[in-house]
Amino acid sequence: MIKGKRVKNSLKSRYIEFCWISLSKRINNPAAAMKIQIRKIIVKKSDWRLVFLFFVLFLAIHPIKAQFAKPQWWFTYNHIGRFDDRWSYGFDLNYRTTGLIPLNSSLTAARLGMNYHTKTGFRITGGYAWFGTFVPTKDRIWLHENRIYEQIQYNHTLGKVNLVHRIRVEQRWRQQFTNENLDETISTFTNRYRYLIQFDGPITEYPENKTSLRWQLANEFFIHNKEEVGYMLFDQNRTLAGVLISPSGSLSLAVLYQLIVQQQPFLRETFLINSFRITLFHTLDFRKRKKTIQIEEISVID
């Protein structure tokens, strides 16, 4: 018994001695200490990547039971005018249809806002939007929606890739049907929260004529407040991929495929919508004084 205790104490003293020597080497050898810190950082980055991979796999192995709705075509004109280093205005016009020949209108919209820019890549926006949803089965009825929105957007680069984060909060006053017969409507108020992440990078560049071709990827999800969103945490998600053609510094054309996962709480159904978006981005710079903020506008889907 006494011999066992001696062996245990001997091993314990050797372990303490080993830890003390290792600590002394770290203190006396800054390079070794730096290597340890770098390894810790690499481990943290790896952990973050593993979490992201797990999130993607989680979505992949939990398929959404949904039915496909009619494909949609979205046409958008997006304009930004910069009249000061700190200030700009923006507006966009939207038209959506479920058919091209003939057109089968589903929604029109207009949005207007004022932007405040910072030197660090942030842009703060407040504005108003009107949306009209077309109901073809009820003698060409439009359901009106009025929105006030606030958003913050952050742009930065990773090498040649532009990265955009955008958070938008919307206060929505909407007309909705009260029953399945679509006889009466009521006005409801809800808040909605949206988060967008977007990437774009170069495919080809032609410096001689200033034409560029870029790829673009984005994802945006929507959360409602004070409203029954049914059996999904998020009532809508949009995933986009496509190309961005820029023939000049002020004009860009985005041609994108978009997959929408949308839940209808009233019908208790989830729809998958294949849609194609064509967006014309138009930027104007009215600044006459010396520009102190040189960050270029990034074409962000809306």
Tab-separated table of C-alpha atoms in Angstrom:
chain	number	residue	atom	x	y	z
A	1	MET	CA	0.000	0.000	0.000
A	2	ILE	CA	2.821	2.353	0.961
A	3	LYS	CA	4.685	1.419	-2.216
A	4	GLY	CA	1.609	2.259	-4.327
A	5	LYS	CA	1.376	5.710	-2.720
A	6	ARG	CA	5.075	6.347	-3.425
A	7	VAL	CA	4.622	5.459	-7.112
A	8	LYS	CA	1.565	7.711	-7.332
A	9	ASN	CA	3.378	10.629	-5.676
A	10	SER	CA	6.375	10.084	-7.973
A	11	LEU	CA	4.201	10.229	-11.090
A	12	LYS	CA	2.434	13.333	-9.780
A	13	SER	CA	5.737	15.127	-9.112
A	14	ARG	CA	7.016	14.227	-12.603
A	15	TYR	CA	3.825	15.609	-14.179
A	16	ILE	CA	4.163	18.879	-12.222
A	17	GLU	CA	7.835	19.095	-13.234
A	18	PHE	CA	6.930	18.521	-16.902
A	19	CYS	CA	4.243	21.242	-16.804
A	20	TRP	CA	6.655	23.665	-15.093
A	21	ILE	CA	9.391	23.023	-17.697
A	22	SER	CA	6.891	23.472	-20.549
A	23	LEU	CA	5.681	26.747	-19.042
A	24	SER	CA	9.259	27.969	-18.592
A	25	LYS	CA	10.043	27.211	-22.229
A	26	ARG	CA	7.024	29.196	-23.341
A	27	ILE	CA	8.059	32.185	-21.254
A	28	ASN	CA	11.685	32.051	-22.367
A	29	ASN	CA	10.839	31.262	-25.979
A	30	PRO	CA	8.390	33.836	-27.427
A	31	ALA	CA	8.465	32.091	-30.814
A	32	ALA	CA	7.126	28.890	-29.288
A	33	ALA	CA	4.442	30.824	-27.459
A	34	MET	CA	3.472	32.528	-30.712
A	35	LYS	CA	3.177	29.144	-32.454
A	36	ILE	CA	0.839	27.967	-29.709
A	37	GLN	CA	-1.357	31.059	-30.141
A	38	ILE	CA	-1.460	30.527	-33.917
A	39	ARG	CA	-2.512	26.927	-33.375
A	40	LYS	CA	-5.315	28.109	-31.093
A	41	ILE	CA	-6.512	30.554	-33.749
A	42	ILE	CA	-6.438	27.806	-36.402
A	43	VAL	CA	-8.461	25.559	-34.097
A	44	LYS	CA	-11.013	28.340	-33.573
A	45	LYS	CA	-11.316	28.881	-37.331
A	46	SER	CA	-11.682	25.152	-37.875
A	47	ASP	CA	-14.405	25.020	-35.229
A	48	TRP	CA	-16.279	27.841	-37.006
A	49	ARG	CA	-16.023	26.007	-40.322
A	50	LEU	CA	-17.231	22.792	-38.738
A	51	VAL	CA	-20.242	24.606	-37.289
A	52	PHE	CA	-21.049	26.048	-40.726
A	53	LEU	CA	-20.642	22.616	-42.349
A	54	PHE	CA	-22.891	21.079	-39.720
A	55	PHE	CA	-25.542	23.729	-40.417
A	56	VAL	CA	-25.462	22.975	-44.150
A	57	LEU	CA	-25.643	19.225	-43.576
A	58	PHE	CA	-28.488	19.716	-41.095
A	59	LEU	CA	-30.528	21.487	-43.745
A	60	ALA	CA	-29.636	18.862	-46.334
A	61	ILE	CA	-30.735	15.878	-44.252
A	62	HIS	CA	-33.974	17.548	-43.126
A	63	PRO	CA	-35.779	18.106	-46.426
A	64	ILE	CA	-38.803	20.396	-46.470
A	65	LYS	CA	-42.044	18.727	-47.472
A	66	ALA	CA	-43.493	21.162	-49.957
A	67	GLN	CA	-45.216	21.444	-53.281
A	68	PHE	CA	-44.027	23.463	-56.237
A	69	ALA	CA	-45.900	26.627	-57.149
A	70	LYS	CA	-45.909	28.272	-60.564
A	71	PRO	CA	-42.518	29.629	-61.695
A	72	GLN	CA	-42.138	33.387	-61.421
A	73	TRP	CA	-40.321	36.107	-63.319
A	74	TRP	CA	-39.109	39.140	-61.373
A	75	PHE	CA	-38.114	42.367	-63.120
A	76	THR	CA	-36.520	45.114	-61.031
A	77	TYR	CA	-35.031	48.541	-61.574
A	78	ASN	CA	-32.748	49.548	-58.696
A	79	HIS	CA	-31.410	53.110	-58.535
A	80	ILE	CA	-29.044	54.886	-56.125
A	81	GLY	CA	-28.052	58.564	-56.371
A	82	ARG	CA	-25.124	59.848	-54.316
A	83	PHE	CA	-25.318	63.609	-53.669
A	84	ASP	CA	-22.981	63.807	-50.666
A	85	ASP	CA	-20.203	61.760	-49.093
A	86	ARG	CA	-22.543	60.810	-46.265
A	87	TRP	CA	-25.916	60.851	-47.981
A	88	SER	CA	-27.674	59.230	-50.922
A	89	TYR	CA	-31.181	58.331	-51.979
A	90	GLY	CA	-32.411	55.064	-53.416
A	91	PHE	CA	-35.515	53.641	-54.993
A	92	ASP	CA	-36.511	50.486	-56.816
A	93	LEU	CA	-39.456	49.371	-58.933
A	94	ASN	CA	-40.584	45.738	-59.016
A	95	TYR	CA	-42.844	43.721	-61.255
A	96	ARG	CA	-43.524	40.003	-60.853
A	97	THR	CA	-45.401	37.650	-63.143
A	98	THR	CA	-46.088	33.927	-63.374
A	99	GLY	CA	-46.066	34.002	-67.177
A	100	LEU	CA	-44.359	35.827	-70.026
A	101	ILE	CA	-46.626	35.204	-73.022
A	102	PRO	CA	-49.147	36.315	-71.976
A	103	LEU	CA	-48.156	38.207	-68.836
A	104	ASN	CA	-49.847	36.978	-65.680
A	105	SER	CA	-49.200	39.693	-63.101
A	106	SER	CA	-48.735	38.627	-59.488
A	107	LEU	CA	-47.178	41.661	-57.761
A	108	THR	CA	-45.953	45.209	-58.284
A	109	ALA	CA	-43.962	47.263	-55.797
A	110	ALA	CA	-42.130	50.548	-55.301
A	111	ARG	CA	-39.638	51.393	-52.570
A	112	LEU	CA	-37.971	54.691	-51.621
A	113	GLY	CA	-35.370	55.426	-48.957
A	114	MET	CA	-32.569	57.674	-47.711
A	115	ASN	CA	-29.100	56.270	-47.012
A	116	TYR	CA	-26.413	57.408	-44.578
A	117	HIS	CA	-22.888	56.191	-45.402
A	118	THR	CA	-19.899	55.748	-43.098
A	119	LYS	CA	-16.195	55.467	-43.855
A	120	THR	CA	-16.128	51.950	-42.422
A	121	GLY	CA	-18.458	50.359	-44.983
A	122	PHE	CA	-21.759	50.698	-43.119
A	123	ARG	CA	-24.902	52.111	-44.691
A	124	ILE	CA	-27.983	52.985	-42.637
A	125	THR	CA	-31.315	53.334	-44.451
A	126	GLY	CA	-34.873	54.332	-43.647
A	127	GLY	CA	-37.776	54.456	-46.080
A	128	TYR	CA	-41.256	53.572	-47.288
A	129	ALA	CA	-42.541	50.883	-49.670
A	130	TRP	CA	-45.841	49.996	-51.330
A	131	PHE	CA	-46.700	46.486	-52.525
A	132	GLY	CA	-49.717	45.353	-54.491
A	133	THR	CA	-50.526	41.638	-54.725
A	134	PHE	CA	-52.782	40.663	-57.608
A	135	VAL	CA	-55.635	38.188	-57.025
A	136	PRO	CA	-56.763	36.974	-60.477
A	137	THR	CA	-59.652	34.860	-59.191
A	138	LYS	CA	-61.492	37.832	-57.688
A	139	ASP	CA	-62.152	40.162	-60.624
A	140	ARG	CA	-58.707	41.756	-60.694
A	141	ILE	CA	-58.464	42.640	-57.002
A	142	TRP	CA	-55.233	44.086	-55.634
A	143	LEU	CA	-54.295	43.525	-51.996
A	144	HIS	CA	-52.433	46.614	-50.822
A	145	GLU	CA	-49.525	46.698	-48.416
A	146	ASN	CA	-47.757	49.729	-46.933
A	147	ARG	CA	-44.374	49.333	-45.292
A	148	ILE	CA	-41.977	51.451	-43.287
A	149	TYR	CA	-38.535	49.917	-43.084
A	150	GLU	CA	-35.155	50.456	-41.427
A	151	GLN	CA	-31.987	48.641	-42.379
A	152	ILE	CA	-28.265	48.506	-41.782
A	153	GLN	CA	-25.877	47.147	-44.399
A	154	TYR	CA	-22.182	46.354	-44.107
A	155	ASN	CA	-19.909	45.875	-47.124
A	156	HIS	CA	-16.362	44.533	-47.058
A	157	THR	CA	-14.014	42.522	-49.256
A	158	LEU	CA	-12.186	39.212	-48.941
A	159	GLY	CA	-9.521	39.366	-51.614
A	160	LYS	CA	-11.448	39.949	-54.838
A	161	VAL	CA	-14.768	38.847	-53.359
A	162	ASN	CA	-17.317	41.390	-52.131
A	163	LEU	CA	-19.273	40.378	-49.052
A	164	VAL	CA	-22.491	42.094	-47.941
A	165	HIS	CA	-24.491	41.682	-44.730
A	166	ARG	CA	-27.880	43.355	-44.486
A	167	ILE	CA	-30.426	43.435	-41.668
A	168	ARG	CA	-33.828	44.950	-42.408
A	169	VAL	CA	-36.791	45.537	-40.088
A	170	GLU	CA	-40.187	46.133	-41.693
A	171	GLN	CA	-43.424	47.454	-40.208
A	172	ARG	CA	-46.165	46.107	-42.476
A	173	TRP	CA	-49.809	47.160	-42.863
A	174	ARG	CA	-51.418	44.531	-45.098
A	175	GLN	CA	-54.758	43.665	-46.563
A	176	GLN	CA	-55.593	39.994	-46.097
A	177	PHE	CA	-58.557	37.771	-46.821
A	178	THR	CA	-60.532	36.576	-43.814
A	179	ASN	CA	-61.633	33.200	-45.223
A	180	GLU	CA	-61.112	30.706	-48.018
A	181	ASN	CA	-63.961	32.187	-50.052
A	182	LEU	CA	-61.929	35.396	-50.487
A	183	ASP	CA	-65.016	37.505	-49.799
A	184	GLU	CA	-63.763	40.003	-47.223
A	185	THR	CA	-60.453	41.560	-46.305
A	186	ILE	CA	-59.030	43.003	-43.120
A	187	SER	CA	-55.990	45.168	-42.433
A	188	THR	CA	-53.322	43.640	-40.211
A	189	PHE	CA	-50.090	44.953	-38.750
A	190	THR	CA	-46.959	42.832	-38.382
A	191	ASN	CA	-43.232	43.284	-37.950
A	192	ARG	CA	-40.827	41.336	-40.123
A	193	TYR	CA	-37.078	40.828	-39.746
A	194	ARG	CA	-34.834	39.975	-42.678
A	195	TYR	CA	-31.170	38.998	-42.910
A	196	LEU	CA	-29.286	38.862	-46.219
A	197	ILE	CA	-25.773	37.638	-46.927
A	198	GLN	CA	-24.387	38.105	-50.438
A	199	PHE	CA	-21.134	37.200	-52.201
A	200	ASP	CA	-19.890	38.295	-55.605
A	201	GLY	CA	-16.562	37.849	-57.345
A	202	PRO	CA	-14.949	38.351	-60.757
A	203	ILE	CA	-15.317	35.913	-63.648
A	204	THR	CA	-13.726	37.995	-66.398
A	205	GLU	CA	-12.606	41.603	-66.644
A	206	TYR	CA	-11.957	43.773	-69.683
A	207	PRO	CA	-10.068	46.878	-68.501
A	208	GLU	CA	-9.881	48.335	-72.008
A	209	ASN	CA	-13.669	48.789	-72.249
A	210	LYS	CA	-14.505	48.685	-68.519
A	211	THR	CA	-16.851	45.721	-68.947
A	212	SER	CA	-16.842	43.136	-66.179
A	213	LEU	CA	-18.613	39.840	-65.560
A	214	ARG	CA	-19.081	38.679	-61.975
A	215	TRP	CA	-20.747	35.752	-60.241
A	216	GLN	CA	-23.233	36.428	-57.468
A	217	LEU	CA	-24.581	34.252	-54.632
A	218	ALA	CA	-26.999	35.270	-51.884
A	219	ASN	CA	-29.321	33.943	-49.223
A	220	GLU	CA	-32.010	35.781	-47.272
A	221	PHE	CA	-34.388	34.555	-44.591
A	222	PHE	CA	-37.471	36.187	-43.088
A	223	ILE	CA	-38.909	36.058	-39.566
A	224	HIS	CA	-42.340	37.395	-38.591
A	225	ASN	CA	-43.295	38.809	-35.212
A	226	LYS	CA	-46.790	38.832	-33.674
A	227	GLU	CA	-48.090	36.502	-36.334
A	228	GLU	CA	-48.603	32.748	-36.515
A	229	VAL	CA	-45.913	31.516	-38.868
A	230	GLY	CA	-47.010	27.917	-38.594
A	231	TYR	CA	-44.690	24.960	-38.235
A	232	MET	CA	-41.479	26.535	-39.567
A	233	LEU	CA	-39.083	28.773	-37.679
A	234	PHE	CA	-38.711	31.039	-40.722
A	235	ASP	CA	-41.707	31.607	-42.951
A	236	GLN	CA	-39.653	32.390	-46.062
A	237	ASN	CA	-36.165	31.806	-47.442
A	238	ARG	CA	-34.607	32.922	-50.723
A	239	THR	CA	-31.471	31.462	-52.292
A	240	LEU	CA	-30.024	33.135	-55.387
A	241	ALA	CA	-27.233	32.442	-57.870
A	242	GLY	CA	-26.311	34.040	-61.180
A	243	VAL	CA	-24.149	36.534	-63.024
A	244	LEU	CA	-23.711	40.294	-62.906
A	245	ILE	CA	-22.792	42.086	-66.147
A	246	SER	CA	-21.377	45.612	-65.809
A	247	PRO	CA	-20.865	47.388	-69.158
A	248	SER	CA	-20.038	50.657	-67.378
A	249	GLY	CA	-19.376	52.026	-63.930
A	250	SER	CA	-22.958	53.190	-63.478
A	251	LEU	CA	-24.926	50.299	-65.015
A	252	SER	CA	-25.084	46.611	-64.105
A	253	LEU	CA	-27.457	43.847	-65.133
A	254	ALA	CA	-28.035	40.864	-62.841
A	255	VAL	CA	-29.489	37.632	-64.247
A	256	LEU	CA	-30.258	35.305	-61.360
A	257	TYR	CA	-32.023	32.074	-60.526
A	258	GLN	CA	-33.919	32.185	-57.237
A	259	LEU	CA	-35.407	29.374	-55.160
A	260	ILE	CA	-38.056	30.552	-52.702
A	261	VAL	CA	-39.247	28.443	-49.783
A	262	GLN	CA	-42.454	30.110	-48.634
A	263	GLN	CA	-44.998	29.049	-46.055
A	264	GLN	CA	-48.656	30.084	-46.110
A	265	PRO	CA	-49.861	29.921	-42.476
A	266	PHE	CA	-53.493	30.362	-43.494
A	267	LEU	CA	-53.354	27.360	-45.836
A	268	ARG	CA	-50.880	25.404	-43.684
A	269	GLU	CA	-48.842	24.672	-46.791
A	270	THR	CA	-45.263	25.250	-47.859
A	271	PHE	CA	-44.420	26.133	-51.440
A	272	LEU	CA	-41.209	25.889	-53.434
A	273	ILE	CA	-41.080	28.576	-56.108
A	274	ASN	CA	-38.600	28.551	-58.981
A	275	SER	CA	-38.087	32.134	-60.073
A	276	PHE	CA	-35.832	34.074	-62.405
A	277	ARG	CA	-34.751	37.605	-61.582
A	278	ILE	CA	-33.562	40.253	-64.008
A	279	THR	CA	-32.409	43.411	-62.243
A	280	LEU	CA	-30.994	46.602	-63.716
A	281	PHE	CA	-28.766	48.472	-61.249
A	282	HIS	CA	-28.265	52.165	-61.972
A	283	THR	CA	-26.027	54.418	-59.867
A	284	LEU	CA	-25.406	58.144	-60.248
A	285	ASP	CA	-22.834	60.278	-58.449
A	286	PHE	CA	-23.708	63.973	-58.129
A	287	ARG	CA	-20.835	64.847	-55.795
A	288	LYS	CA	-18.854	67.838	-57.030
A	289	ARG	CA	-16.578	68.285	-54.063
A	290	LYS	CA	-13.584	66.081	-53.292
A	291	LYS	CA	-14.742	62.617	-52.286
A	292	THR	CA	-13.641	61.656	-48.784
A	293	ILE	CA	-15.450	58.290	-48.869
A	294	GLN	CA	-14.119	56.246	-51.780
A	295	ILE	CA	-16.000	52.999	-51.102
A	296	GLU	CA	-17.762	51.933	-54.299
A	297	GLU	CA	-21.412	50.948	-54.391
A	298	ILE	CA	-22.006	47.195	-54.497
A	299	SER	CA	-25.009	45.920	-56.432
A	300	VAL	CA	-27.191	44.254	-53.789
A	301	ILE	CA	-30.301	42.282	-54.687
A	302	ASP	CA	-33.635	43.431	-53.291
